[in-house]
Short mmCIF file of C-alpha atoms in Angstrom, two decimals:
data_model
loop_
_atom_site.label_atom_id
_atom_site.label_comp_id
_atom_site.label_asym_id
_atom_site.label_seq_id
_atom_site.Cartn_x
_atom_site.Cartn_y
_atom_site.Cartn_z
CA PRO A 1 14.76 39.51 11.16
CA PRO A 2 13.62 42.38 9.86
CA PRO A 3 13.16 45.66 12.19
CA ASN A 4 8.67 45.72 11.15
CA SER A 5 8.52 42.03 12.01
CA GLN A 6 8.48 40.00 15.00
CA GLU A 7 9.37 36.80 16.38
CA THR A 8 5.79 34.15 16.73
CA SER A 9 4.74 33.04 19.07
CA GLN A 10 2.39 35.86 19.91
CA LYS A 11 -1.52 35.12 21.33
CA LEU A 12 -3.82 35.80 18.08
CA GLU A 13 -7.34 36.75 18.80
CA THR A 14 -9.67 34.88 19.72
CA PRO A 15 -11.39 32.35 18.67
CA VAL A 16 -8.23 31.30 17.80
CA ARG A 17 -4.70 31.58 19.55
CA ILE A 18 -1.22 30.40 19.58
CA SER A 19 -0.82 27.83 22.62
CA ALA A 20 2.54 26.65 24.22
CA PRO A 21 5.43 24.90 22.42
CA HIS A 22 4.30 22.18 20.40
CA LYS A 23 1.36 21.63 22.50
CA PRO A 24 -1.45 23.32 20.02
CA GLY A 25 -5.31 22.05 22.36
CA PRO A 26 -8.83 22.41 20.35
CA ASN A 27 -8.91 25.99 18.33
CA GLU A 28 -5.39 26.70 19.30
CA VAL A 29 -2.49 27.30 16.35
CA HIS A 30 1.16 26.86 17.15
CA ILE A 31 3.37 28.97 14.87
CA GLU A 32 6.89 29.42 14.25
CA ALA A 33 8.89 31.52 11.55
CA VAL A 34 12.07 33.75 11.68
CA SER A 35 9.21 36.22 10.99
CA LYS A 36 5.80 37.89 10.56
CA GLU A 37 4.13 39.87 8.95
CA VAL A 38 0.02 41.13 10.60
CA LYS A 39 -2.67 42.74 7.84
CA GLY A 40 -5.77 42.67 10.22
CA ALA A 41 -6.61 38.83 10.52
CA GLU A 42 -3.33 37.94 7.47
CA TYR A 43 -1.10 36.71 8.54
CA HIS A 44 2.82 35.92 6.30
CA LEU A 45 5.12 34.00 7.98
CA ARG A 46 8.53 33.58 6.21
CA GLY A 47 11.35 31.77 6.78
CA LYS A 48 11.71 28.07 8.96
CA VAL A 49 7.88 28.14 9.27
CA LEU A 50 6.19 25.94 11.51
CA PHE A 51 2.13 25.71 11.69
CA GLU A 52 0.60 23.33 13.75
CA THR A 53 -2.57 22.30 14.78
CA THR A 54 -4.07 19.71 17.14
CA GLU A 55 -4.60 17.69 13.04
CA MET A 56 -1.90 17.95 11.51
CA GLN A 57 1.71 19.86 11.24
CA LEU A 58 3.20 22.40 7.99
CA LYS A 59 6.94 23.05 7.80
CA ALA A 60 7.23 25.23 4.69
CA ASP A 61 9.31 28.23 3.50
CA GLU A 62 6.62 30.45 3.87
CA VAL A 63 3.26 30.23 4.50
CA ASP A 64 -0.10 32.58 4.44
CA TYR A 65 -2.49 32.64 6.57
CA ASP A 66 -6.34 33.87 7.53
CA GLN A 67 -7.33 33.68 10.72
CA ASP A 68 -10.73 34.72 9.72
CA THR A 69 -11.19 31.48 7.31
CA GLY A 70 -9.02 29.38 8.28
CA ASP A 71 -6.92 29.53 5.01
CA VAL A 72 -2.84 28.59 4.50
CA GLU A 73 -1.58 29.13 1.51
CA ALA A 74 2.22 27.34 2.05
CA ARG A 75 5.21 27.47 -0.72
CA GLY A 76 8.54 26.37 -0.78
CA HIS A 77 10.27 22.52 0.78
CA ILE A 78 6.31 21.84 2.01
CA HIS A 79 6.41 18.93 4.94
CA PHE A 80 2.60 18.12 6.13
CA GLU A 81 1.81 15.45 8.72
CA HIS A 82 -1.70 14.53 9.72
CA PHE A 83 -2.22 13.11 13.12
CA SER A 84 -5.13 10.73 13.22
CA ARG A 85 -4.47 9.54 9.34
CA ARG A 86 -0.88 9.67 9.60
CA GLU A 87 -0.58 10.33 6.65
CA ILE A 88 3.26 12.18 5.65
CA ILE A 89 3.20 14.46 2.16
CA ASP A 90 5.99 16.10 0.86
CA CYS A 91 5.63 19.07 -2.04
CA ASP A 92 6.22 22.33 -3.90
CA ARG A 93 2.71 23.97 -2.61
CA ILE A 94 -0.14 23.44 -0.66
CA GLU A 95 -3.97 25.47 -0.37
CA TYR A 96 -5.46 24.04 2.75
CA ASN A 97 -8.25 25.25 4.90
CA ILE A 98 -7.36 23.93 8.68
CA GLU A 99 -11.39 24.22 9.22
CA THR A 100 -12.33 21.91 7.38
CA GLU A 101 -9.19 19.83 6.42
CA THR A 102 -10.04 20.16 2.21
CA GLY A 103 -6.99 21.49 0.13
CA LYS A 104 -4.31 20.54 -3.01
CA PHE A 105 -1.06 19.60 -3.13
CA TYR A 106 0.73 20.44 -6.06
CA GLU A 107 4.49 18.02 -7.11
CA ILE A 108 3.37 15.98 -4.23
CA LYS A 109 5.19 12.79 -2.40
CA GLY A 110 3.73 10.96 0.19
CA SER A 111 2.80 7.45 2.74
CA THR A 112 0.03 6.63 4.77
CA PRO A 113 -0.06 3.42 6.58
CA SER A 114 -2.29 -0.02 5.45
CA ARG A 115 -4.69 0.22 8.38
CA ILE A 116 -3.48 -3.35 10.13
CA GLU A 117 -6.52 -4.88 12.15
CA VAL A 118 -4.07 -7.97 14.04
CA ARG A 119 -5.18 -11.12 15.66
CA PRO A 120 -3.70 -14.07 16.57
CA GLY A 121 -2.00 -16.03 13.54
CA LEU A 122 -2.25 -13.65 11.39
CA LEU A 123 0.86 -11.60 9.29
CA THR A 124 1.21 -8.73 8.97
CA THR A 125 3.32 -5.55 7.55
CA GLN A 126 4.57 -1.85 8.81
CA ASN A 127 5.04 -1.17 5.23
CA PRO A 128 3.25 2.49 4.11
CA PHE A 129 1.55 3.02 0.91
CA TYR A 130 3.84 5.37 -1.18
CA PHE A 131 2.09 7.97 -3.52
CA GLN A 132 3.58 10.40 -6.34
CA GLY A 133 1.48 12.66 -9.21
CA LYS A 134 1.87 16.37 -10.36
CA TRP A 135 -0.95 17.62 -7.58
CA ALA A 136 -3.92 16.03 -5.30
CA GLU A 137 -6.62 17.97 -4.16
CA ARG A 138 -8.25 16.49 -0.63
CA LEU A 139 -11.64 15.92 0.65
CA LYS A 140 -12.23 15.50 3.73
CA ASP A 141 -11.51 11.82 4.06
CA ARG A 142 -9.67 11.42 0.63
CA TYR A 143 -7.74 12.01 -1.58
CA ILE A 144 -7.54 12.77 -5.43
CA LEU A 145 -4.23 12.03 -7.10
CA HIS A 146 -3.17 13.03 -10.14
CA ASP A 147 -1.18 12.46 -13.31
CA GLY A 148 0.58 9.62 -10.42
CA PHE A 149 1.18 6.15 -8.87
CA LEU A 150 1.06 3.91 -6.42
CA THR A 151 2.84 1.52 -4.69
CA ASP A 152 3.93 -0.16 -1.27
CA CYS A 153 7.72 -0.18 -2.33
CA LEU A 154 10.17 2.13 -1.06
CA VAL A 155 10.45 5.06 -3.85
CA PRO A 156 12.10 6.29 -5.77
CA ARG A 157 12.52 3.00 -6.98
CA PRO A 158 9.67 0.89 -7.16
CA TRP A 159 9.63 -2.68 -8.00
CA TRP A 160 6.13 -2.53 -8.62
CA ARG A 161 3.68 1.12 -9.45
CA LEU A 162 0.03 1.44 -10.32
CA ARG A 163 -0.05 4.17 -12.42
CA ALA A 164 -2.91 6.25 -13.48
CA PRO A 165 -4.44 9.89 -14.70
CA SER A 166 -6.48 9.46 -11.57
CA PHE A 167 -6.61 8.20 -8.46
CA ASP A 168 -9.93 8.03 -5.92
CA VAL A 169 -7.69 7.44 -2.73
CA ILE A 170 -9.59 6.53 0.88
CA PRO A 171 -6.01 6.92 3.17
CA GLY A 172 -6.39 2.90 5.02
CA GLU A 173 -8.57 1.52 3.33
CA ARG A 174 -9.05 2.12 -0.90
CA ALA A 175 -7.78 3.45 -4.30
CA ILE A 176 -10.06 3.44 -7.40
CA ALA A 177 -8.19 3.80 -10.58
CA LYS A 178 -9.24 4.97 -14.18
CA ASN A 179 -7.24 3.56 -17.29
CA ALA A 180 -4.51 2.79 -14.98
CA TRP A 181 -1.02 0.71 -16.25
CA PHE A 182 0.71 -1.89 -14.26
CA TYR A 183 4.28 -1.82 -14.39
CA VAL A 184 6.53 -4.27 -12.33
CA GLY A 185 9.77 -2.40 -12.43
CA LYS A 186 9.63 0.38 -16.03
CA VAL A 187 7.94 -2.47 -17.71
CA PRO A 188 4.18 -2.44 -18.41
CA ILE A 189 2.26 -5.37 -17.47
CA PHE A 190 -1.26 -5.25 -17.81
CA TYR A 191 -4.15 -2.67 -18.42
CA ALA A 192 -7.02 -1.89 -17.22
CA PRO A 193 -10.00 0.61 -17.68
CA ALA A 194 -10.89 0.13 -14.29
CA PHE A 195 -9.17 -1.09 -11.39
CA TYR A 196 -9.58 -1.58 -7.38
CA LYS A 197 -6.71 -1.70 -5.12
CA SER A 198 -7.41 -1.83 -1.26
CA LEU A 199 -5.19 -0.66 1.20
CA GLU A 200 -6.36 -2.80 4.01
CA LYS A 201 -4.61 -5.41 5.22
CA GLN A 202 -7.30 -7.15 6.67
CA PRO A 203 -9.76 -8.24 5.73
CA ARG A 204 -9.59 -9.36 3.12
CA ARG A 205 -11.50 -8.57 0.16
CA SER A 206 -13.10 -11.13 -2.87
CA GLY A 207 -12.30 -9.60 -6.43
CA PHE A 208 -10.75 -10.51 -9.28
CA LEU A 209 -7.08 -12.27 -9.90
CA THR A 210 -4.33 -10.84 -12.29
CA PRO A 211 -5.01 -12.28 -15.31
CA ASN A 212 -1.81 -14.18 -16.86
CA ILE A 213 -1.49 -14.81 -20.80
CA GLY A 214 1.81 -17.06 -22.45
CA ASN A 215 2.77 -19.34 -24.84
CA SER A 216 3.19 -23.56 -24.88
CA SER A 217 5.03 -26.06 -27.15
CA ARG A 218 2.82 -28.27 -25.72
CA ARG A 219 -0.25 -26.33 -25.14
CA GLY A 220 -0.40 -23.65 -27.68
CA LYS A 221 -1.52 -20.33 -26.08
CA MET A 222 -2.54 -19.60 -22.96
CA VAL A 223 -5.19 -17.31 -20.75
CA GLY A 224 -6.28 -17.13 -17.74
CA VAL A 225 -8.02 -15.06 -15.33
CA GLY A 226 -9.57 -16.65 -11.65
CA TYR A 227 -11.44 -15.45 -9.02
CA PHE A 228 -10.45 -14.77 -4.42
CA TRP A 229 -13.38 -15.29 -2.54
CA ALA A 230 -12.74 -14.27 1.14
CA ILE A 231 -15.72 -16.20 2.31
CA ASN A 232 -15.08 -14.98 5.93
CA ARG A 233 -11.80 -14.72 8.05
CA SER A 234 -11.78 -17.98 8.18
CA THR A 235 -11.49 -19.79 5.48
CA ASP A 236 -11.02 -18.82 1.58
CA LEU A 237 -11.38 -20.04 -2.06
CA THR A 238 -9.63 -19.56 -5.21
CA TYR A 239 -10.62 -20.42 -8.36
CA ARG A 240 -8.99 -19.97 -11.65
CA MET A 241 -9.63 -21.06 -15.24
CA GLN A 242 -7.18 -21.75 -18.35
CA TYR A 243 -7.68 -21.47 -21.75
CA PHE A 244 -5.23 -23.91 -24.34
CA SER A 245 -5.59 -23.63 -27.48
CA GLU A 246 -4.18 -26.69 -28.00
CA ARG A 247 -5.49 -28.82 -25.56
CA GLY A 248 -8.81 -27.18 -23.83
CA LEU A 249 -9.81 -26.04 -20.48
CA ALA A 250 -7.57 -26.31 -17.26
CA HIS A 251 -9.76 -25.52 -14.03
CA GLN A 252 -7.77 -24.79 -10.61
CA ALA A 253 -9.56 -24.60 -7.18
CA ASP A 254 -7.59 -24.23 -3.62
CA PHE A 255 -9.98 -24.47 -0.72
CA ARG A 256 -8.72 -22.66 2.66
CA ALA A 257 -10.06 -23.21 6.26
CA LYS A 258 -9.38 -22.62 9.64
CA LEU A 259 -12.00 -24.51 11.38
CA ASN A 260 -10.90 -23.24 15.06
CA ASP A 261 -8.11 -22.37 16.25
CA LYS A 262 -5.97 -25.44 16.37
CA THR A 263 -7.06 -26.63 12.66
CA ASP A 264 -6.25 -25.82 9.57
CA LEU A 265 -7.01 -27.64 6.05
CA ASP A 266 -6.17 -27.07 2.54
CA ALA A 267 -7.97 -28.91 -0.76
CA ASN A 268 -7.26 -28.17 -4.12
CA ILE A 269 -7.61 -29.65 -7.14
CA TYR A 270 -6.45 -29.00 -10.69
CA ALA A 271 -8.44 -31.36 -13.55
CA VAL A 272 -8.20 -30.62 -17.46
CA ALA A 273 -10.63 -31.16 -19.94
CA ASP A 274 -8.06 -31.94 -22.77
CA ARG A 275 -9.27 -32.74 -26.42
CA GLY A 276 -5.45 -33.80 -27.46
CA GLN A 277 -2.98 -32.33 -29.51
CA ASN A 278 -3.23 -31.98 -33.24
CA GLY A 279 -6.03 -34.67 -32.91
CA GLY A 280 -4.19 -36.89 -30.99
CA LYS A 281 -5.80 -39.11 -27.58
CA SER A 282 -7.07 -37.24 -25.22
CA ALA A 283 -5.12 -37.22 -21.15
CA GLY A 284 -7.26 -35.41 -19.03
CA GLY A 285 -8.04 -36.00 -15.67
CA TYR A 286 -6.96 -34.41 -12.20
CA LEU A 287 -5.35 -34.10 -9.59
CA ALA A 288 -6.47 -34.08 -6.21
CA THR A 289 -4.60 -32.71 -2.52
CA VAL A 290 -5.74 -32.67 0.45
CA ASN A 291 -3.65 -31.06 3.61
CA THR A 292 -5.07 -30.81 7.63
CA LYS A 293 -3.27 -30.48 10.90
CA SER A 294 -4.51 -30.48 13.92
CA ASP A 295 -3.45 -29.33 17.58
CA LEU A 296 -4.33 -32.28 19.87
CA GLY A 297 -3.29 -31.24 23.14
CA ARG A 298 -1.28 -32.50 25.66
CA GLY A 299 1.52 -32.04 22.43
CA TRP A 300 0.07 -34.35 20.30
CA THR A 301 -0.52 -32.98 17.32
CA ALA A 302 -2.15 -34.81 13.99
CA ARG A 303 -1.21 -34.17 10.34
CA GLY A 304 -2.78 -35.92 7.35
CA GLU A 305 -2.02 -35.94 3.60
CA LEU A 306 -4.17 -36.74 1.16
CA ASN A 307 -3.56 -37.21 -3.17
CA TYR A 308 -5.14 -39.25 -5.67
CA LEU A 309 -4.42 -38.46 -9.49
CA SER A 310 -6.87 -39.61 -12.29
CA SER A 311 -3.73 -41.41 -14.45
CA PHE A 312 0.17 -40.93 -14.82
CA ALA A 313 -0.89 -39.64 -18.41
CA PHE A 314 -2.14 -36.43 -17.27
CA ARG A 315 0.67 -35.85 -14.77
CA GLN A 316 3.62 -36.04 -18.08
CA GLN A 317 0.79 -33.40 -20.09
CA PHE A 318 0.14 -31.56 -17.35
CA THR A 319 2.93 -31.13 -14.63
CA GLU A 320 5.29 -27.56 -13.83
CA SER A 321 7.88 -29.86 -12.99
CA PHE A 322 10.27 -32.40 -14.23
CA HIS A 323 10.22 -34.76 -10.86
CA GLU A 324 6.54 -34.94 -11.08
CA ALA A 325 6.21 -36.08 -14.73
CA ILE A 326 8.69 -39.24 -14.41
CA PHE A 327 7.99 -40.29 -10.68
CA SER A 328 4.57 -42.43 -11.61
CA GLU A 329 3.78 -42.78 -7.25
CA THR A 330 1.70 -40.38 -5.25
CA HIS A 331 1.48 -40.55 -1.44
CA SER A 332 -1.11 -40.61 0.96
CA ALA A 333 0.42 -40.66 4.30
CA GLY A 334 -1.20 -39.56 8.06
CA SER A 335 0.61 -38.94 10.89
CA LEU A 336 0.39 -38.89 14.53
CA ALA A 337 3.18 -36.89 17.35
CA LYS A 338 4.23 -35.57 20.74
#
């Protein structure tokens, strides 16, 4: 280091002081750097800087720290971690206050884990959510991300992205975007003037499903919307409505329930109010299915499947599979096994 510099860790004046290496306690700051210059309450740290408190750790090429105000400005190859929220951020420059835990991050790339509450029978993932943007402002418990995107796929080549001029992000809870585009790869799929993205894995959230559009030689132009209703932690209902310009309106409802820790139920109905193609005969009807499974104890398991088809003409016109279109039977069955 230069002749007038000193290696840290030296004790700072109260109320903030440098603690033992990598073990800062309350109201303590741990500092490491190649060189340090002190001007009153201001610390100018240069070269492989490590700045750590009980809540966060900051690594950078250069750090300026004001002991009186708690302001920290860092530049160059910055790596920031917030321990309690498990946030990890890489950026070019930071303006941060360790007292208020607020600040600004420039040319930001970061990740935060999903908030997961595990219970028996629930499949979970440890995949974090990634975000990237020109700059972001941290306001205590949230980030305002500007000109960036959000995804839970590995970067730099995520298969999907939600891109918007600004995001209001509460890590582990939710992200709200305005004038957002949803991309698959590099292809924009749909636009939303306002978009809510849950960052939680549980509890589930009710909300509208992704709209779908298309075209069919048998049904004409198609547009569909849907809604997912998380009734409670053990029951949900999904409803989707589709309009076929050449045929009419289709409805699909899927009800799922875990009646208790041993019994599951899934009921589905698909119906079309068909007006006939080009004025032809209507093939409207419906298909209803119910599936259930129950653990009776002592190795016994009961299963049941109910299928009801209103007409074969309905299946021929509105099935999505060639096998079903030529298969004129429906089967309902039950079984008891040990």
